[in-house]
Coordinates of C-alpha atoms in Angstrom, one line a residue:
X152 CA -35.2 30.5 42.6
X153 CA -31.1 30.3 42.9
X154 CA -31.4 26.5 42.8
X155 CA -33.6 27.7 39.1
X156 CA -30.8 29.8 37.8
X157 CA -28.2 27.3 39.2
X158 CA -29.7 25.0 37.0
X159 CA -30.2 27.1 34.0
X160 CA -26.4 27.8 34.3
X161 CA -25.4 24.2 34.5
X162 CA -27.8 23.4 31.4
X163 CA -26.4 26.3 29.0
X164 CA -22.9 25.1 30.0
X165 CA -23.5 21.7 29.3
X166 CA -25.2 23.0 26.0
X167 CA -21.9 24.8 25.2
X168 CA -19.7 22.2 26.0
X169 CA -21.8 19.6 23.9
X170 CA -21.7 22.4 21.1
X171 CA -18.0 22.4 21.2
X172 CA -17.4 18.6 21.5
X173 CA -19.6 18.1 18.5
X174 CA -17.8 21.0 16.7
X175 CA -14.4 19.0 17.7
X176 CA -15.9 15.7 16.5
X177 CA -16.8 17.3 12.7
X178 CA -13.4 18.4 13.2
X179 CA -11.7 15.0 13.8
X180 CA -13.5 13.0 11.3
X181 CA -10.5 11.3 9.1
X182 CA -12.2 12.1 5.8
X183 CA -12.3 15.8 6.4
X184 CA -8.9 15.7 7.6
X185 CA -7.5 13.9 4.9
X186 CA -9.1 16.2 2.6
X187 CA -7.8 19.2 4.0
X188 CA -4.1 17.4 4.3
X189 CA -4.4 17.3 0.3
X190 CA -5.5 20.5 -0.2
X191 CA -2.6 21.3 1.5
X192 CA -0.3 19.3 -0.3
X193 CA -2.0 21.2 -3.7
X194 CA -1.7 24.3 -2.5
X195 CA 2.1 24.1 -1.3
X196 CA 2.9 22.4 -4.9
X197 CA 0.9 25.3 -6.8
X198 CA 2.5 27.5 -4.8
X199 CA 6.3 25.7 -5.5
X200 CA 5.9 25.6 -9.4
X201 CA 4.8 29.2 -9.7
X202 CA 7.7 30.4 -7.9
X203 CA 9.3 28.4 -9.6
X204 CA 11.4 25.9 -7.5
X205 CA 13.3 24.8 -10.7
X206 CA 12.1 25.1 -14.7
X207 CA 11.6 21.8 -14.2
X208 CA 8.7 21.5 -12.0
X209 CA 5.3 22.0 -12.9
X210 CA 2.4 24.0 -10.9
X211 CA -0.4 21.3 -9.3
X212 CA -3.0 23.2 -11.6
X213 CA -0.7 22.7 -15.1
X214 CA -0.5 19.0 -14.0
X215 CA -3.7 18.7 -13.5
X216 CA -4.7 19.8 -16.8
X217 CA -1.9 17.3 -18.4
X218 CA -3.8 14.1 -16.6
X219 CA -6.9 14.8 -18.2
X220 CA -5.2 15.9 -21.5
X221 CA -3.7 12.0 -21.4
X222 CA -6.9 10.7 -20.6
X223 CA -8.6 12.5 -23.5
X224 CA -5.6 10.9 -26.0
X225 CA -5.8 7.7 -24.2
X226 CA -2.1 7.2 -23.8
X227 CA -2.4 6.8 -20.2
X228 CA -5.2 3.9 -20.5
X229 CA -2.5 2.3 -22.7
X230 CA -0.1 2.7 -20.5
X231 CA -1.9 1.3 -18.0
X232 CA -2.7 -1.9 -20.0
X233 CA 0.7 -3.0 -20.6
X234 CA 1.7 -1.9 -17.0
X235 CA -0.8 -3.7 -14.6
X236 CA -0.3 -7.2 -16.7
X237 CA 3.3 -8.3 -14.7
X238 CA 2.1 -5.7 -11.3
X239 CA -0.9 -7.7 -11.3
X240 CA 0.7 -11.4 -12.0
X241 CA 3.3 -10.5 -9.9
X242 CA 1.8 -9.4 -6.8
X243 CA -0.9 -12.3 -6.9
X244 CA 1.8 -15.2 -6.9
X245 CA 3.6 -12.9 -4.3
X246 CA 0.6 -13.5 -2.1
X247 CA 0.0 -16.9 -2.7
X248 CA 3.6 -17.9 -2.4
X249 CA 4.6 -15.2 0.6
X250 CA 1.2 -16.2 2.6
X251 CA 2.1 -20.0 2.4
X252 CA 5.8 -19.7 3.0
X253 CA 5.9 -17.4 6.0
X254 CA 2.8 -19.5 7.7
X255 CA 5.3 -22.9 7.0
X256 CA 8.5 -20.7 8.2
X257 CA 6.2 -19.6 11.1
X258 CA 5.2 -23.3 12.1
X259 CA 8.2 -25.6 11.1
X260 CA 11.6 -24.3 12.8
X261 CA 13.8 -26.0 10.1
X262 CA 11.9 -24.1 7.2
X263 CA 12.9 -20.9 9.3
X264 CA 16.5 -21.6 9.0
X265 CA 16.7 -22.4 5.5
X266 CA 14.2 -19.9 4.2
X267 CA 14.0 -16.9 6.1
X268 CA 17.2 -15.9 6.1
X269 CA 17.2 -16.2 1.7
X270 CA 14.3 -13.2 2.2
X271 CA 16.3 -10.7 5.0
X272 CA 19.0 -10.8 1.9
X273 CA 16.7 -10.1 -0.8
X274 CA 14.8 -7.0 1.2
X275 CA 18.0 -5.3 2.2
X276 CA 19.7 -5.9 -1.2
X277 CA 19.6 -3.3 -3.9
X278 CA 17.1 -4.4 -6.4
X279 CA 18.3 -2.6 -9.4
X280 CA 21.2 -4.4 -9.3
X281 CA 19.5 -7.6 -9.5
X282 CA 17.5 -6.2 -12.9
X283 CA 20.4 -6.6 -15.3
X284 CA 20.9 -10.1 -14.0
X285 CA 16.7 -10.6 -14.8
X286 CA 16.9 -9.0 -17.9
X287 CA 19.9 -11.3 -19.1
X288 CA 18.4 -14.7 -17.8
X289 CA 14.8 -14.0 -19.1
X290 CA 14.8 -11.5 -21.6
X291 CA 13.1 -8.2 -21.9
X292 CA 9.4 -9.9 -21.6
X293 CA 6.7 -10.1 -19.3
X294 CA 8.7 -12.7 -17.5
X295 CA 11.3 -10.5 -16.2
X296 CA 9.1 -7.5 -15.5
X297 CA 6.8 -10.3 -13.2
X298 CA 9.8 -11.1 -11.7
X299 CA 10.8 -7.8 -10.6
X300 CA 7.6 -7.0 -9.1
X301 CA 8.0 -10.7 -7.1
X302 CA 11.8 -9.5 -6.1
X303 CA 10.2 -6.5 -4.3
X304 CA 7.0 -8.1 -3.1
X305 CA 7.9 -11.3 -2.3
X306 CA 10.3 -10.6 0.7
X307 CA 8.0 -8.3 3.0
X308 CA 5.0 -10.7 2.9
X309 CA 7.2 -13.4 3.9
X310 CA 8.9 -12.2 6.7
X311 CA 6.2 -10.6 7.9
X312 CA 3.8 -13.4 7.8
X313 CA 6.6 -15.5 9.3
X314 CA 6.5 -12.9 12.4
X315 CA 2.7 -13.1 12.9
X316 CA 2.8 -16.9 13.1
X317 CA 5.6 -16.8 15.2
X318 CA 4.2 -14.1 17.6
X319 CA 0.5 -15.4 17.9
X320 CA -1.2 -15.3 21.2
X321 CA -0.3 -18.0 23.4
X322 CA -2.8 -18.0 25.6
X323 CA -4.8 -19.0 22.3
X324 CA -2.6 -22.0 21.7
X325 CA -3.1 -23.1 25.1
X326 CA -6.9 -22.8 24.9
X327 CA -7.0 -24.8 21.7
X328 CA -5.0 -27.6 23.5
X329 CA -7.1 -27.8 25.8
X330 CA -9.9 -28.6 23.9
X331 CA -8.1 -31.3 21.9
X332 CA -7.8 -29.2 19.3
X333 CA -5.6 -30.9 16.4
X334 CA -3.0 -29.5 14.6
X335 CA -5.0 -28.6 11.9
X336 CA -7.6 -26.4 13.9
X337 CA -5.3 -24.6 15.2
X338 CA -3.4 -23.6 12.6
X339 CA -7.0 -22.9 10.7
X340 CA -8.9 -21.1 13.6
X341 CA -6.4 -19.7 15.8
X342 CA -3.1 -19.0 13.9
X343 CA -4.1 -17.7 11.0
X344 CA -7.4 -15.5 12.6
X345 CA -4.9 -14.4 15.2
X346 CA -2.1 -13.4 13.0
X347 CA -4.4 -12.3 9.9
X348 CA -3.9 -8.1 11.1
X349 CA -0.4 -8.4 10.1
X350 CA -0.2 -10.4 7.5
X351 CA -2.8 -8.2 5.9
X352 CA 0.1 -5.4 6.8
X353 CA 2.4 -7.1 5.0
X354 CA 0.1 -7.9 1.8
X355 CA -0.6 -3.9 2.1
X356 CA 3.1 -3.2 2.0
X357 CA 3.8 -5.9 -0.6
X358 CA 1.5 -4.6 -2.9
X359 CA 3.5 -1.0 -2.6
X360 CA 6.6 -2.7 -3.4
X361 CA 5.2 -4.6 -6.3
X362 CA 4.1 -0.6 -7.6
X363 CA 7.8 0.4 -7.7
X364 CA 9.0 -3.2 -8.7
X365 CA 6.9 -2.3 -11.8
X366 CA 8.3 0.7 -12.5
X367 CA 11.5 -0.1 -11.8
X368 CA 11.3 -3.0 -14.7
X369 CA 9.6 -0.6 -16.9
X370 CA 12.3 2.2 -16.9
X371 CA 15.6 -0.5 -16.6
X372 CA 14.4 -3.1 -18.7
X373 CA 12.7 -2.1 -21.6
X374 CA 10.8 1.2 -22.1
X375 CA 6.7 0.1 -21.9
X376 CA 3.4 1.1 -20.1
X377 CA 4.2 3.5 -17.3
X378 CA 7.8 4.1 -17.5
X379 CA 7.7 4.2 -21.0
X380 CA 5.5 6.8 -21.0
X381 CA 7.4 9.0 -17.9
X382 CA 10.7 8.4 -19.9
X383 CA 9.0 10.0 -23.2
X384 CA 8.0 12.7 -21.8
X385 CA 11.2 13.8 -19.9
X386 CA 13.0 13.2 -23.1
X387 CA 10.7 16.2 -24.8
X388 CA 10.5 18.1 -21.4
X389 CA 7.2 17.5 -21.4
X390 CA 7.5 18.0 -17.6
X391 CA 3.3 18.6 -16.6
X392 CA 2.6 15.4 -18.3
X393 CA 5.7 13.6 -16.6
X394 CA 4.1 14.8 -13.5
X395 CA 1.1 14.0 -14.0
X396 CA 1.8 10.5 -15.3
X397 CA 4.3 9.9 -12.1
X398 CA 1.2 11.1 -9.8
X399 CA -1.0 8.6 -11.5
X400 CA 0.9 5.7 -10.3
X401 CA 1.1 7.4 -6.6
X402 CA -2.6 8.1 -6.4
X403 CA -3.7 4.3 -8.0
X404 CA -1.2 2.5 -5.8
X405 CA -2.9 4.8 -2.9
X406 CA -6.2 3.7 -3.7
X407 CA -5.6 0.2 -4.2
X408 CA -3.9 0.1 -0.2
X409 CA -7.6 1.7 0.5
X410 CA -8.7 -0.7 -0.9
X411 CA -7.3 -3.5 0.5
X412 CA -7.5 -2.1 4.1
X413 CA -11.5 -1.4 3.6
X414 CA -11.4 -5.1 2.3
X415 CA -9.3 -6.4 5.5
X416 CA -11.7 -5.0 7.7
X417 CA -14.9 -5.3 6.0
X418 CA -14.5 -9.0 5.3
X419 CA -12.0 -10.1 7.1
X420 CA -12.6 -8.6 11.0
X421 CA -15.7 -7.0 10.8
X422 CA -15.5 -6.6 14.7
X423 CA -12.5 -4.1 13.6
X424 CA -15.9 -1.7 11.9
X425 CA -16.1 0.6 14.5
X426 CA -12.6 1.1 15.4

């Protein structure tokens, strides 16, 4: 009978402890987290414009009803269409370019020394100052707005491609050596596999930096799309919709990372599903 009961005990404790680890796993599940980390964010913000903070800055709920307001008029699908022409141009020949680069810089030590050091220069340097200096070579067109996305882009997904080929396994190079692998298979099946993680890192970042490249060209060199639209609306203190516009651009560069990461590791390194 006490070897019963001691039995019964162990059972209902393992039934509570099973209870509670399933109550922490519902609890640590990133999407519920994330959720509650906005609502958070909404709350502290509603709570911030109604105090108010400044006359200046709108409550969450009076931005929210400004975003839809621009849907409804379609000014912000407008916007949108001038403003993703040069972010999208820009940050695809930043790939292309940055991807090739940084794996040559990576593999061929003279290409490191005349190359790299051209991209440490442009990522530490100021890029508003290099906007006038756009806008005076190339005009107020869609060639300097590309061009200012590329400024910002550009350098991160070269150095950081350069790093990864640099830094690849080398236990992996070995290997492939010893198998007679040529040059060419191992820069196709070990390099770049091995180094793919962070140069999907530095397409993720690039892609951030082409988002304020964008905006940058759009409120230095000529008022269109996005900035065109944040700068209207300061200028009639319009501030919910200037919110609500700047949010915009937050929450679609945000979902296009998401994006890319789901991408990375759904097509790219599916072993990386479960992790």
């Amino acid at each position: 009978m006490a070897v019963s009961i001691r039995t019964d005990g162990e059972a209902a404790g393992l039934a509570s402890l099973s209870a509670r680890s399933a109550t922490g796993a519902s609890w640590d599940q990133p999407i519920l987290l994330r959720l509650v980390s906005i609502a958070l964010f909404a709350g502290i913000w509603e709570v911030a414009g109604r105090i108010p903070v400044s006359f200046a800055f709108p409550t969450f709920s009076d931005t929210i009803v400004a975003f839809f307001g621009l849907l409804a008029d379609g000014s912000l699908a407008t916007a949108y269409l001038s403003t993703l022409q040069p972010l999208v141009l820009g940050v695809v020949l930043s790939a292309f370019l940055g991807v090739g680069l940084g794996t040559i810089c990576g593999l061929w030590r003279t290409g490191e020394w005349l190359v790299i050091p051209v991209f440490i220069v442009l990522q530490a340097a100021p890029v508003a100052a290099f906007i006038p200096m756009v806008t005076f070579v190339y005009g107020i067109g869609m060639t300097a707005k590309t061009l200012a996305v590329m400024i910002l882009a550009l350098p991160v997904i070269v150095l950081n491609t350069y790093k990864a080929v640099r830094n690849v396994n080398e236990s992996l190079l070995v290997m492939c050596r010893s198998f007679m692998g040529t040059r060419w298979q191992t820069v196709a099946k070990i390099i770049l596999p091995d180094a793919s993680p962070v140069i999907f890192a530095g397409l993720r970042l690039g892609v951030a930096a082409g988002f304020v490249g964008v905006v940058l060209a759009e409120l230095l060199i000529t008022p269109t799309g996005i900035g065109d639209l944040i700068t209207f609306h300061r200028s009639r203190a319009d501030y919910a919709e200037m919110y609500a516009t700047i949010a915009s651009i937050i929450a679609l560069s945000t979902l296009t990372l998401v994006f890319l990461q789901w991408v990375e590791v759904r097509v790219f390194r599916p072993e990386s599903r479960g992790a």
